[in-house]
CSV table of C-alpha atoms in Angstrom, one decimal:
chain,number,residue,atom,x,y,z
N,1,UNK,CA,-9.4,-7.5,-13.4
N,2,UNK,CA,-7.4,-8.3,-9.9
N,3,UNK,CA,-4.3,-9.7,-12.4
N,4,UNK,CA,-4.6,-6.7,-14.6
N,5,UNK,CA,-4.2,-4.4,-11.3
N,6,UNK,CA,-1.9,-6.4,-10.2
N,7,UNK,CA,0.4,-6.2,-13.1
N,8,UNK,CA,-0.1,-2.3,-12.7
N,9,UNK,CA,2.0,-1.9,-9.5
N,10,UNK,CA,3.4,-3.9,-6.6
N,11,UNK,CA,0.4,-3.1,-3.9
N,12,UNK,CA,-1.1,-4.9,-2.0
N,13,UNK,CA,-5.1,-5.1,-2.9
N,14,UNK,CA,-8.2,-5.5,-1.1
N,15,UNK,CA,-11.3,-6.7,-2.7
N,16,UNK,CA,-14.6,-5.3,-1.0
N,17,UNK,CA,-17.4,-7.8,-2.0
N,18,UNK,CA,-21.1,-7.5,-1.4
N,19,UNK,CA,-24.1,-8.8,-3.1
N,20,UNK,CA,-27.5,-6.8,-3.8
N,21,UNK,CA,-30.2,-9.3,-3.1
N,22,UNK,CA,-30.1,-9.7,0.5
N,23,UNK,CA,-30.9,-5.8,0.5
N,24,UNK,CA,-33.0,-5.1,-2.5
N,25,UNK,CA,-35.3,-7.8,-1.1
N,26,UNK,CA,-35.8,-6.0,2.0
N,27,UNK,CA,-36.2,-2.7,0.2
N,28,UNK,CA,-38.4,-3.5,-2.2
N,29,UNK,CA,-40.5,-4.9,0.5
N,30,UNK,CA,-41.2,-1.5,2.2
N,31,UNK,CA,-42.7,0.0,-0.9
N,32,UNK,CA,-41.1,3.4,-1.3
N,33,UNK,CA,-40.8,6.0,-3.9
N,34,UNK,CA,-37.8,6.6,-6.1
N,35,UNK,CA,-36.3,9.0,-4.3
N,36,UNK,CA,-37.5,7.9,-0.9
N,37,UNK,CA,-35.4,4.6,-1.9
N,38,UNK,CA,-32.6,6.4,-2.9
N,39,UNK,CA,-32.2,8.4,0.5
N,40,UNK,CA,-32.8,5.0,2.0
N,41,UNK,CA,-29.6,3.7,0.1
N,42,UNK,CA,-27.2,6.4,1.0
N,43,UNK,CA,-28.7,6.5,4.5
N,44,UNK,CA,-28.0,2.6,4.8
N,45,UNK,CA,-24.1,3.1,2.8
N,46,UNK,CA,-23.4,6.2,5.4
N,47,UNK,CA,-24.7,3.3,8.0
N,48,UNK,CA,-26.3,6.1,10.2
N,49,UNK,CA,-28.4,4.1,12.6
N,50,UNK,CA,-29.5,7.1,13.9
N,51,UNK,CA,-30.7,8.1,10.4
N,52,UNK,CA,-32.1,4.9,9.7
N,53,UNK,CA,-34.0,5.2,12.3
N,54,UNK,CA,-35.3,8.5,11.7
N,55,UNK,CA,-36.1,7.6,8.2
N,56,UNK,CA,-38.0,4.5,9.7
N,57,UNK,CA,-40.0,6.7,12.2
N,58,UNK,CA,-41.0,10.0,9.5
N,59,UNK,CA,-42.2,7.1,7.2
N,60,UNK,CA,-44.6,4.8,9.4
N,61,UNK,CA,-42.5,1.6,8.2
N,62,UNK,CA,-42.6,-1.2,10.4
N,63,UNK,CA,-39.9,-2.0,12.7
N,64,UNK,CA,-39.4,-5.5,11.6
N,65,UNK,CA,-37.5,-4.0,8.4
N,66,UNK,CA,-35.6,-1.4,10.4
N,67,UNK,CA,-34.2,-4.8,12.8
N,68,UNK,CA,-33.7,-6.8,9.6
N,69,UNK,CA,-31.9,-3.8,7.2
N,70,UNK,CA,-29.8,-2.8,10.6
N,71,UNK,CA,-28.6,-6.8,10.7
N,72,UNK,CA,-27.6,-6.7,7.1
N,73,UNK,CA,-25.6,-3.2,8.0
N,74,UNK,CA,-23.7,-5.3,10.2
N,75,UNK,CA,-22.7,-8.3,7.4
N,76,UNK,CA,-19.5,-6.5,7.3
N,77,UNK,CA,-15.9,-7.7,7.5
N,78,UNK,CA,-13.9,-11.0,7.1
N,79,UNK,CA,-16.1,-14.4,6.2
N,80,UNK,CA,-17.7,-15.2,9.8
N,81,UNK,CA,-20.1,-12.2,9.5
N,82,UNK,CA,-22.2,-14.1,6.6
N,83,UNK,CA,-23.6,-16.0,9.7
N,84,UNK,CA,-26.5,-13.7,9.7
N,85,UNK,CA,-27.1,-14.6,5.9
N,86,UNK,CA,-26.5,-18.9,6.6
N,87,UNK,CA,-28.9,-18.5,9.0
N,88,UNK,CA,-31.6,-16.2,7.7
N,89,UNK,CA,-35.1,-17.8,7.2
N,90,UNK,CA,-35.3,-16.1,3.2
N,91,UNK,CA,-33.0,-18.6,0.8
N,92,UNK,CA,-31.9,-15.3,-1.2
N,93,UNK,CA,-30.0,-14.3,2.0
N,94,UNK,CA,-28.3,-17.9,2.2
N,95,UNK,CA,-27.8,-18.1,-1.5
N,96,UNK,CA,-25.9,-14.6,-1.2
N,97,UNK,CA,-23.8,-16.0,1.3
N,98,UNK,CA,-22.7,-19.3,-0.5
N,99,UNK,CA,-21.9,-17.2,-4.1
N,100,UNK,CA,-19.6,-14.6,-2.0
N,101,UNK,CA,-17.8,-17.4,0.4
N,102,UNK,CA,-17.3,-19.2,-3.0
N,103,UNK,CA,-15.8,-16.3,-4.9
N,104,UNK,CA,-13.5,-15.5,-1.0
N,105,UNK,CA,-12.2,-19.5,-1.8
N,106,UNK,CA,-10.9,-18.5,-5.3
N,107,UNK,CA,-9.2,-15.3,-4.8
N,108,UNK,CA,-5.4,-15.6,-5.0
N,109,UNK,CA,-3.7,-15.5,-1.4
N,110,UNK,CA,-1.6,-12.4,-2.1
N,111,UNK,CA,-5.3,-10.4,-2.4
N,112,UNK,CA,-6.9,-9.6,1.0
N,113,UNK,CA,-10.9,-9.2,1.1
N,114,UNK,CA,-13.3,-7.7,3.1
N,115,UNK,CA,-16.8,-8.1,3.1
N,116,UNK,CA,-20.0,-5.7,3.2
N,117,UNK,CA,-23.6,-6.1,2.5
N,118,UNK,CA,-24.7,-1.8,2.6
N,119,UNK,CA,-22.5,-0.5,0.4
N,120,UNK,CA,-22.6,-0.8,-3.2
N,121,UNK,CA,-20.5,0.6,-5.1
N,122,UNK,CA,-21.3,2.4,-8.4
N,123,UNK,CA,-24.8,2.3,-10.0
N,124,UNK,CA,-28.2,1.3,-9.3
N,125,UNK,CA,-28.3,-0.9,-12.0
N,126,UNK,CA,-26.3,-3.6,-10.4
N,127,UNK,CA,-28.4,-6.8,-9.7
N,128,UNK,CA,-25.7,-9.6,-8.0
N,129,UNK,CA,-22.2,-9.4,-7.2
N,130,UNK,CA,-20.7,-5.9,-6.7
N,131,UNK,CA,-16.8,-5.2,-5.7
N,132,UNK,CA,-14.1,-2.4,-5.5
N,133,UNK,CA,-10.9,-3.1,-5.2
N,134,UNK,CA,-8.5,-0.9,-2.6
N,135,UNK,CA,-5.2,0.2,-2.1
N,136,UNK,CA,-3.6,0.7,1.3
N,137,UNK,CA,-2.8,4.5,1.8
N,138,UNK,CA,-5.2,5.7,-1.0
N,139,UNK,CA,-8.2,7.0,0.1
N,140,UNK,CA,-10.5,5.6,-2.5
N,141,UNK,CA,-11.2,2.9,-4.6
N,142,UNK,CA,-9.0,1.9,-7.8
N,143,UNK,CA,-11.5,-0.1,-9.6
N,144,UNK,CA,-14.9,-0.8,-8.8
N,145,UNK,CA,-18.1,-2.9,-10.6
N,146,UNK,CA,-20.9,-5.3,-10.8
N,147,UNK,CA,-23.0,-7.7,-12.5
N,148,UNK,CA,-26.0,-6.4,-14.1
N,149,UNK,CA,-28.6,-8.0,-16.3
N,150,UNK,CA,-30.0,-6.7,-19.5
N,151,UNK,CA,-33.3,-7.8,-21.1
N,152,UNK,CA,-33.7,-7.5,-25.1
N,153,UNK,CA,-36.5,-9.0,-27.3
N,154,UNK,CA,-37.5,-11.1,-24.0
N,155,UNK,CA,-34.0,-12.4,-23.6
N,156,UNK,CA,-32.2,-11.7,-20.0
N,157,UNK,CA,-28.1,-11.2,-20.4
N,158,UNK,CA,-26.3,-11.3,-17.9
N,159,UNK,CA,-22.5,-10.1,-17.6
N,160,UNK,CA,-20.3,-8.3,-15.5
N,161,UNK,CA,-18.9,-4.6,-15.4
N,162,UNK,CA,-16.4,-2.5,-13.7
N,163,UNK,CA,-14.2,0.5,-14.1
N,164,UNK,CA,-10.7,1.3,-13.4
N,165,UNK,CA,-9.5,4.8,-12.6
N,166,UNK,CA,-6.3,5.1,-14.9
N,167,UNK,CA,-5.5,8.2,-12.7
N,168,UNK,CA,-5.4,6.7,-9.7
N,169,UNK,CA,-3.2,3.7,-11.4
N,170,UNK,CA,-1.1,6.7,-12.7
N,171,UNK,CA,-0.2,8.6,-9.1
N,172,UNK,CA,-0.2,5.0,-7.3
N,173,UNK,CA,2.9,4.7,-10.0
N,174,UNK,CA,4.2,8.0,-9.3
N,175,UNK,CA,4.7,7.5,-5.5
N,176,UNK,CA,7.0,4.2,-6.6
């Protein structure tokens, strides 16, 4: 995807890179509703502390979660924030941190990267990896994705998805 983009103009990239698991174990933990998980998850991608908090409060969940899902709000930037994730006592959090630094170690040099464990890009049906990819000066993603997994007749596939806004490519071209 990154060469394709690439190929499409002479900008520079940036890769935002997150993984689910770190999160949807702590979210599945508290129990909620659909749509009270739902608010949760744009309340957690606005990062509103406040909100969180208020969320938190009006629910009766246990403060224990709010520490642990504000820490995970804050696994964002370059590769020293996964420190939080090496260290956590739950193996999903340190596994998440070894499969991102891993992809970070094979991206080419001429793509920059920036990390965040809150916001997920696209769909709730992302289980993994999830990205977008960036151009300076535009306001919003070019391409975004994720993996997913799909069970049929008791078999779990796996794969990987993503988009690319063609328009975006298109007035990216435009302001050559």
């Amino acid at each position: 995807m990154l060469l394709s983009l690439k190929k499409a103009g002479k900008y520079k990239l940036t890769i935002s890179l997150g993984r689910t698991e770190p999160m949807a174990e702590l979210l599945n933990g508290l129990n909620l509703s659909f749509n009270d998980n739902r608010k949760l998850k744009k309340i957690i991608s606005s990062k509103s502390k406040t909100d969180l908090e208020e969320f938190f409060k009006s629910k009766g969940l246990n403060s224990r979660s709010l520490l642990e899902i504000k820490n995970l709000m804050a696994v964002c930037g370059k590769i020293e924030c996964l420190k939080f994730l090496k260290k956590h006592k739950n193996k999903i959090f340190k596994d998440s941190a070894k499969k991102i630094e891993k992809i970070i170690k094979n991206l080419p040099s001429s793509v920059d990267y920036h990390l965040d464990f809150s916001d997920f890009p696209g769909f709730d049906y992302h289980s993994g990896l999830v990205f977008s990819v960036h151009v300076a000066e535009f306001g919003f993603s070019i391409a975004k994705g994720g993996q997913y997994k799909s069970i049929q007749n008791d078999i779990v596939r796996e794969a990987i998805g993503f988009d690319i806004n063609v328009s975006s490519l298109t007035k990216l071209n435009q302001k050559k």
